[in-house]
Amino acid sequence: MPIDIRILNYLQYLPIFVVGTENGFGIQELRNLNILGGKLLIHNLENVSDGNDAEAGNLKEKKHILRMELHWSHIENFGGVVRNDFEVLQGLQPHRNLKRLGIYNNIGSKFSTWMDPNSWLLNLVFIVLQNCSECKKLPPLGLLRFLKVLKLDGLGAVTRIGSDFYVGDGSNLSSFPSLENLSVVRMENLVEWTDYISSYSSSSYYSSSKFPHLEQFKIRFCLGIFSIFKVKSIDFDYRGQ
């Protein structure tokens, strides 16, 4: 990355930003780059020390960014420094115009409060949560009215999916009303999926109030769920029916 990129106030496109540890390479370099548009992939977020440091990037003011990916490294203890991924993620709140969000290798015990659709990200159409290995609970993504693609991969600490995943407060609102593609991969400790999956039968995969427009549904490498279904993988394509 070029040093002191913060002075380029009229920069409109920066697809990748790699966070460094030296002066001129921190996430605060993004603070005033508020006309950036398109996609922004931020790597090496383990180099962001805490929530205040993350907020210095001022991501929530970047209203022209439609796709954002937040990447931590696979190294959980880098140079003896304990990572504070939850607070850092809290400080990386994007603008509500965001359409596509990816979070990779975050080892916080829970996801950020800004991922609650009731409070902020109403316009998301595409979400990837990958290798967030310590997170124990999924946010209530079922409330995202425009979400079409959801990919959950490597969320090994999640043991159950229940009503809070659909609507959060347990109300009777329709959940995932626009979702077309759902992928659940490498969630080996997932042993319970209530309110939607109860047995291995075609009737249990469809509900008028949950996933009414689902076309593709993939479950792979989830041994806990497979023990219920007695199969090695599930890969449905409703478009062929």
CSV table of N, CA and C in Angstrom, one decimal, residues 106-211:
chain,number,residue,atom,x,y,z
A,106,ASN,N,-12.7,-13.8,11.6
A,106,ASN,CA,-12.9,-13.1,12.8
A,106,ASN,C,-13.1,-14.1,14.0
A,107,ILE,N,-12.4,-14.0,15.1
A,107,ILE,CA,-12.4,-14.9,16.2
A,107,ILE,C,-13.1,-14.4,17.4
A,108,GLY,N,-13.9,-13.3,17.2
A,108,GLY,CA,-14.8,-12.8,18.3
A,108,GLY,C,-15.8,-13.8,18.7
A,109,SER,N,-16.3,-13.8,19.9
A,109,SER,CA,-17.3,-14.8,20.4
A,109,SER,C,-18.7,-14.5,19.9
A,110,LYS,N,-18.9,-13.3,19.4
A,110,LYS,CA,-20.2,-12.9,18.8
A,110,LYS,C,-20.0,-11.9,17.7
A,111,PHE,N,-21.0,-11.8,16.9
A,111,PHE,CA,-21.0,-10.8,15.8
A,111,PHE,C,-21.4,-9.4,16.3
A,112,SER,N,-21.2,-8.4,15.5
A,112,SER,CA,-21.4,-7.1,15.9
A,112,SER,C,-22.9,-6.7,16.1
A,113,THR,N,-23.2,-5.8,16.9
A,113,THR,CA,-24.6,-5.4,17.1
A,113,THR,C,-25.1,-4.7,15.8
A,114,TRP,N,-24.2,-4.1,15.0
A,114,TRP,CA,-24.7,-3.4,13.8
A,114,TRP,C,-25.1,-4.4,12.7
A,115,MET,N,-24.9,-5.7,13.0
A,115,MET,CA,-25.4,-6.7,12.0
A,115,MET,C,-26.8,-7.1,12.3
A,116,ASP,N,-27.4,-6.5,13.3
A,116,ASP,CA,-28.9,-6.7,13.6
A,116,ASP,C,-29.6,-5.8,12.6
A,117,PRO,N,-30.4,-6.5,11.7
A,117,PRO,CA,-31.1,-5.7,10.7
A,117,PRO,C,-32.1,-4.7,11.2
A,118,ASN,N,-32.5,-4.8,12.5
A,118,ASN,CA,-33.4,-3.8,13.0
A,118,ASN,C,-32.7,-2.5,13.2
A,119,SER,N,-31.4,-2.5,13.3
A,119,SER,CA,-30.7,-1.3,13.7
A,119,SER,C,-29.9,-0.7,12.6
A,120,TRP,N,-29.5,-1.4,11.5
A,120,TRP,CA,-28.6,-0.8,10.6
A,120,TRP,C,-28.7,-1.3,9.1
A,121,LEU,N,-28.2,-2.5,8.9
A,121,LEU,CA,-28.0,-3.0,7.5
A,121,LEU,C,-29.2,-3.6,6.9
A,122,LEU,N,-30.0,-2.7,6.3
A,122,LEU,CA,-31.3,-3.2,5.8
A,122,LEU,C,-31.3,-3.6,4.3
A,123,ASN,N,-30.2,-3.2,3.6
A,123,ASN,CA,-30.2,-3.3,2.2
A,123,ASN,C,-29.3,-4.5,1.7
A,124,LEU,N,-28.8,-5.3,2.6
A,124,LEU,CA,-27.8,-6.3,2.1
A,124,LEU,C,-28.6,-7.4,1.3
A,125,VAL,N,-27.9,-7.8,0.2
A,125,VAL,CA,-28.4,-8.8,-0.7
A,125,VAL,C,-27.5,-10.1,-0.7
A,126,PHE,N,-26.3,-9.9,-0.1
A,126,PHE,CA,-25.3,-11.0,-0.2
A,126,PHE,C,-24.4,-11.0,1.1
A,127,ILE,N,-24.3,-12.1,1.8
A,127,ILE,CA,-23.5,-12.2,3.0
A,127,ILE,C,-22.7,-13.5,3.0
A,128,VAL,N,-21.4,-13.3,3.3
A,128,VAL,CA,-20.6,-14.5,3.6
A,128,VAL,C,-20.0,-14.3,5.0
A,129,LEU,N,-20.1,-15.3,5.8
A,129,LEU,CA,-19.5,-15.4,7.1
A,129,LEU,C,-18.6,-16.7,7.1
A,130,GLN,N,-17.3,-16.5,7.1
A,130,GLN,CA,-16.4,-17.6,6.9
A,130,GLN,C,-15.3,-17.7,7.9
A,131,ASN,N,-15.1,-18.9,8.5
A,131,ASN,CA,-14.1,-19.1,9.5
A,131,ASN,C,-14.1,-18.2,10.7
A,132,CYS,N,-15.3,-17.8,11.1
A,132,CYS,CA,-15.5,-17.1,12.3
A,132,CYS,C,-15.7,-18.2,13.4
A,133,SER,N,-14.6,-18.8,13.8
A,133,SER,CA,-14.7,-20.1,14.5
A,133,SER,C,-15.1,-20.0,15.9
A,134,GLU,N,-15.1,-18.8,16.5
A,134,GLU,CA,-15.4,-18.7,18.0
A,134,GLU,C,-16.8,-18.1,18.2
A,135,CYS,N,-17.5,-17.7,17.1
A,135,CYS,CA,-18.8,-17.1,17.3
A,135,CYS,C,-19.8,-18.2,17.6
A,136,LYS,N,-20.6,-18.0,18.6
A,136,LYS,CA,-21.5,-19.1,19.1
A,136,LYS,C,-23.0,-18.9,18.7
A,137,LYS,N,-23.3,-17.7,18.2
A,137,LYS,CA,-24.7,-17.4,17.8
A,137,LYS,C,-24.7,-16.5,16.6
A,138,LEU,N,-25.6,-16.9,15.7
A,138,LEU,CA,-25.8,-16.1,14.5
A,138,LEU,C,-26.7,-14.9,14.7
A,139,PRO,N,-26.5,-13.8,14.0
A,139,PRO,CA,-27.4,-12.7,14.1
A,139,PRO,C,-28.7,-13.0,13.4
A,140,PRO,N,-29.8,-12.2,13.7
A,140,PRO,CA,-31.1,-12.5,13.1
A,140,PRO,C,-31.2,-12.0,11.7
A,141,LEU,N,-30.5,-12.8,10.8
A,141,LEU,CA,-30.4,-12.4,9.4
A,141,LEU,C,-31.7,-12.6,8.7
A,142,GLY,N,-32.7,-13.3,9.2
A,142,GLY,CA,-33.9,-13.5,8.6
A,142,GLY,C,-34.8,-12.3,8.4
A,143,LEU,N,-34.4,-11.2,9.0
A,143,LEU,CA,-35.1,-10.0,8.9
A,143,LEU,C,-34.7,-9.1,7.7
A,144,LEU,N,-33.6,-9.6,7.0
A,144,LEU,CA,-33.1,-8.8,5.9
A,144,LEU,C,-34.0,-9.1,4.7
A,145,ARG,N,-34.8,-8.1,4.3
A,145,ARG,CA,-35.8,-8.3,3.3
A,145,ARG,C,-35.3,-8.5,1.9
A,146,PHE,N,-34.1,-8.0,1.6
A,146,PHE,CA,-33.6,-8.1,0.3
A,146,PHE,C,-32.5,-9.2,0.1
A,147,LEU,N,-32.1,-9.9,1.2
A,147,LEU,CA,-31.0,-10.8,1.2
A,147,LEU,C,-31.4,-12.0,0.2
A,148,LYS,N,-30.5,-12.2,-0.7
A,148,LYS,CA,-30.7,-13.3,-1.7
A,148,LYS,C,-29.7,-14.4,-1.6
A,149,VAL,N,-28.5,-14.2,-1.1
A,149,VAL,CA,-27.5,-15.2,-0.9
A,149,VAL,C,-26.9,-15.1,0.5
A,150,LEU,N,-26.8,-16.3,1.1
A,150,LEU,CA,-26.2,-16.4,2.5
A,150,LEU,C,-25.3,-17.6,2.5
A,151,LYS,N,-24.1,-17.4,2.8
A,151,LYS,CA,-23.1,-18.4,2.9
A,151,LYS,C,-22.4,-18.5,4.3
A,152,LEU,N,-22.7,-19.6,5.0
A,152,LEU,CA,-22.1,-19.8,6.3
A,152,LEU,C,-21.1,-20.9,6.2
A,153,ASP,N,-19.8,-20.6,6.5
A,153,ASP,CA,-18.7,-21.6,6.3
A,153,ASP,C,-17.7,-21.5,7.4
A,154,GLY,N,-17.5,-22.6,8.1
A,154,GLY,CA,-16.5,-22.7,9.1
A,154,GLY,C,-16.9,-22.0,10.4
A,155,LEU,N,-18.1,-22.0,10.8
A,155,LEU,CA,-18.6,-21.4,12.1
A,155,LEU,C,-18.7,-22.6,13.1
A,156,GLY,N,-17.6,-23.0,13.5
A,156,GLY,CA,-17.5,-24.3,14.3
A,156,GLY,C,-18.1,-24.2,15.7
A,157,ALA,N,-18.2,-23.0,16.2
A,157,ALA,CA,-18.7,-22.9,17.6
A,157,ALA,C,-20.3,-22.8,17.7
A,158,VAL,N,-20.9,-22.7,16.5
A,158,VAL,CA,-22.4,-22.7,16.5
A,158,VAL,C,-22.9,-24.1,16.6
A,159,THR,N,-23.7,-24.3,17.7
A,159,THR,CA,-24.3,-25.6,17.9
A,159,THR,C,-25.8,-25.7,17.6
A,160,ARG,N,-26.5,-24.6,17.5
A,160,ARG,CA,-27.9,-24.7,17.2
A,160,ARG,C,-28.3,-23.4,16.3
A,161,ILE,N,-29.3,-23.6,15.5
A,161,ILE,CA,-29.9,-22.6,14.8
A,161,ILE,C,-31.4,-22.6,15.2
A,162,GLY,N,-31.9,-21.5,15.7
A,162,GLY,CA,-33.3,-21.4,16.2
A,162,GLY,C,-34.0,-20.2,15.7
A,163,SER,N,-35.1,-19.9,16.4
A,163,SER,CA,-36.0,-18.8,16.0
A,163,SER,C,-35.3,-17.4,16.0
A,164,ASP,N,-34.3,-17.3,16.8
A,164,ASP,CA,-33.6,-16.0,16.9
A,164,ASP,C,-32.8,-15.7,15.6
A,165,PHE,N,-32.5,-16.8,14.8
A,165,PHE,CA,-31.8,-16.6,13.5
A,165,PHE,C,-32.8,-16.1,12.5
A,166,TYR,N,-34.1,-16.4,12.6
A,166,TYR,CA,-35.1,-16.0,11.7
A,166,TYR,C,-35.6,-14.6,11.9
A,167,VAL,N,-36.1,-14.3,13.1
A,167,VAL,CA,-36.7,-13.0,13.3
A,167,VAL,C,-36.2,-12.4,14.6
A,168,GLY,N,-35.3,-13.0,15.3
A,168,GLY,CA,-34.7,-12.3,16.5
A,168,GLY,C,-35.6,-12.4,17.7
A,169,ASP,N,-36.8,-11.7,17.6
A,169,ASP,CA,-37.6,-11.6,18.8
A,169,ASP,C,-38.7,-12.7,18.9
A,170,GLY,N,-38.7,-13.6,17.9
A,170,GLY,CA,-39.6,-14.7,17.9
A,170,GLY,C,-41.0,-14.3,17.4
A,171,SER,N,-41.1,-13.2,16.7
A,171,SER,CA,-42.4,-12.8,16.1
A,171,SER,C,-42.8,-13.6,15.0
A,172,ASN,N,-44.0,-13.4,14.4
A,172,ASN,CA,-44.5,-14.2,13.3
A,172,ASN,C,-44.2,-13.6,11.9
A,173,LEU,N,-43.3,-12.7,11.9
A,173,LEU,CA,-42.9,-12.0,10.6
A,173,LEU,C,-42.3,-13.1,9.7
A,174,SER,N,-42.5,-12.9,8.4
A,174,SER,CA,-41.9,-13.7,7.4
A,174,SER,C,-40.4,-13.5,7.5
A,175,SER,N,-39.6,-14.6,7.4
A,175,SER,CA,-38.2,-14.6,7.5
A,175,SER,C,-37.5,-15.0,6.2
A,176,PHE,N,-36.4,-14.4,5.9
A,176,PHE,CA,-35.7,-14.6,4.7
A,176,PHE,C,-36.6,-14.5,3.5
A,177,PRO,N,-37.4,-13.4,3.3
A,177,PRO,CA,-38.4,-13.4,2.3
A,177,PRO,C,-37.9,-13.4,0.9
A,178,SER,N,-36.6,-13.0,0.7
A,178,SER,CA,-36.0,-12.9,-0.7
A,178,SER,C,-34.9,-13.9,-0.9
A,179,LEU,N,-34.6,-14.7,0.1
A,179,LEU,CA,-33.4,-15.6,0.0
A,179,LEU,C,-33.6,-16.7,-1.1
A,180,GLU,N,-32.6,-16.8,-2.0
A,180,GLU,CA,-32.6,-17.8,-3.0
A,180,GLU,C,-31.6,-18.8,-2.9
A,181,ASN,N,-30.4,-18.5,-2.2
A,181,ASN,CA,-29.3,-19.4,-2.1
A,181,ASN,C,-28.8,-19.5,-0.7
A,182,LEU,N,-28.9,-20.6,-0.1
A,182,LEU,CA,-28.4,-20.8,1.3
A,182,LEU,C,-27.3,-21.9,1.3
A,183,SER,N,-26.2,-21.6,1.9
A,183,SER,CA,-25.1,-22.6,2.0
A,183,SER,C,-24.6,-22.7,3.4
A,184,VAL,N,-24.5,-23.9,3.9
A,184,VAL,CA,-24.1,-24.1,5.3
A,184,VAL,C,-23.0,-25.2,5.2
A,185,VAL,N,-21.7,-24.8,5.4
A,185,VAL,CA,-20.6,-25.7,5.2
A,185,VAL,C,-19.6,-25.7,6.4
A,186,ARG,N,-19.1,-26.8,6.7
A,186,ARG,CA,-18.1,-27.0,7.8
A,186,ARG,C,-18.5,-26.4,9.1
A,187,MET,N,-19.7,-26.7,9.5
A,187,MET,CA,-20.2,-26.4,10.8
A,187,MET,C,-20.4,-27.7,11.6
A,188,GLU,N,-19.3,-28.3,12.0
A,188,GLU,CA,-19.3,-29.6,12.5
A,188,GLU,C,-20.0,-29.8,13.8
A,189,ASN,N,-20.2,-28.7,14.6
A,189,ASN,CA,-20.8,-28.8,15.9
A,189,ASN,C,-22.3,-28.5,15.9
A,190,LEU,N,-22.8,-28.2,14.7
A,190,LEU,CA,-24.2,-27.8,14.6
A,190,LEU,C,-25.0,-29.1,14.7
A,191,VAL,N,-25.8,-29.2,15.8
A,191,VAL,CA,-26.6,-30.5,16.0
A,191,VAL,C,-28.1,-30.2,16.1
A,192,GLU,N,-28.5,-29.0,16.1
A,192,GLU,CA,-29.9,-28.7,16.2
A,192,GLU,C,-30.3,-27.5,15.3
A,193,TRP,N,-31.3,-27.7,14.5
A,193,TRP,CA,-31.8,-26.7,13.6
A,193,TRP,C,-33.4,-26.7,13.8
A,194,THR,N,-33.8,-25.9,14.7
A,194,THR,CA,-35.3,-25.9,15.0
A,194,THR,C,-36.1,-24.9,14.1
A,195,ASP,N,-37.3,-25.1,14.1
A,195,ASP,CA,-38.3,-24.3,13.4
A,195,ASP,C,-38.2,-24.4,11.9
A,196,TYR,N,-37.3,-25.1,11.4
A,196,TYR,CA,-37.2,-25.3,10.0
A,196,TYR,C,-36.9,-26.7,9.5
A,197,ILE,N,-35.9,-27.3,10.1
A,197,ILE,CA,-35.5,-28.6,9.8
A,197,ILE,C,-35.8,-29.6,11.0
A,198,SER,N,-36.6,-30.6,10.8
A,198,SER,CA,-36.9,-31.5,11.8
A,198,SER,C,-36.6,-32.9,11.4
A,199,SER,N,-36.7,-33.3,10.2
A,199,SER,CA,-36.4,-34.6,9.7
A,199,SER,C,-36.0,-34.6,8.3
A,200,TYR,N,-35.5,-35.7,7.8
A,200,TYR,CA,-35.0,-35.7,6.4
A,200,TYR,C,-36.2,-36.1,5.5
A,201,SER,N,-37.0,-35.1,5.2
A,201,SER,CA,-38.1,-35.2,4.2
A,201,SER,C,-38.3,-33.9,3.5
A,202,SER,N,-38.7,-34.0,2.2
A,202,SER,CA,-38.8,-32.8,1.4
A,202,SER,C,-39.7,-31.8,2.0
A,203,SER,N,-40.7,-32.2,2.7
A,203,SER,CA,-41.7,-31.3,3.3
A,203,SER,C,-41.1,-30.4,4.4
A,204,SER,N,-40.0,-30.9,5.0
A,204,SER,CA,-39.4,-30.1,6.1
A,204,SER,C,-38.5,-29.0,5.6
A,205,TYR,N,-38.3,-28.9,4.3
A,205,TYR,CA,-37.4,-27.9,3.8
A,205,TYR,C,-38.1,-26.7,3.3
A,206,TYR,N,-39.4,-26.6,3.4
A,206,TYR,CA,-40.1,-25.5,2.8
A,206,TYR,C,-41.2,-25.0,3.8
A,207,SER,N,-41.3,-23.7,4.0
A,207,SER,CA,-42.3,-23.1,4.8
A,207,SER,C,-42.7,-21.8,4.2
A,208,SER,N,-44.0,-21.6,4.2
A,208,SER,CA,-44.5,-20.3,3.6
A,208,SER,C,-44.0,-19.1,4.3
A,209,SER,N,-43.6,-19.2,5.6
A,209,SER,CA,-43.2,-18.0,6.3
A,209,SER,C,-41.6,-18.0,6.4
A,210,LYS,N,-41.0,-19.1,6.1
A,210,LYS,CA,-39.5,-19.1,6.2
A,210,LYS,C,-39.0,-19.6,4.8
A,211,PHE,N,-38.0,-18.8,4.3
A,211,PHE,CA,-37.4,-19.1,3.0
A,211,PHE,C,-38.4,-19.4,1.9
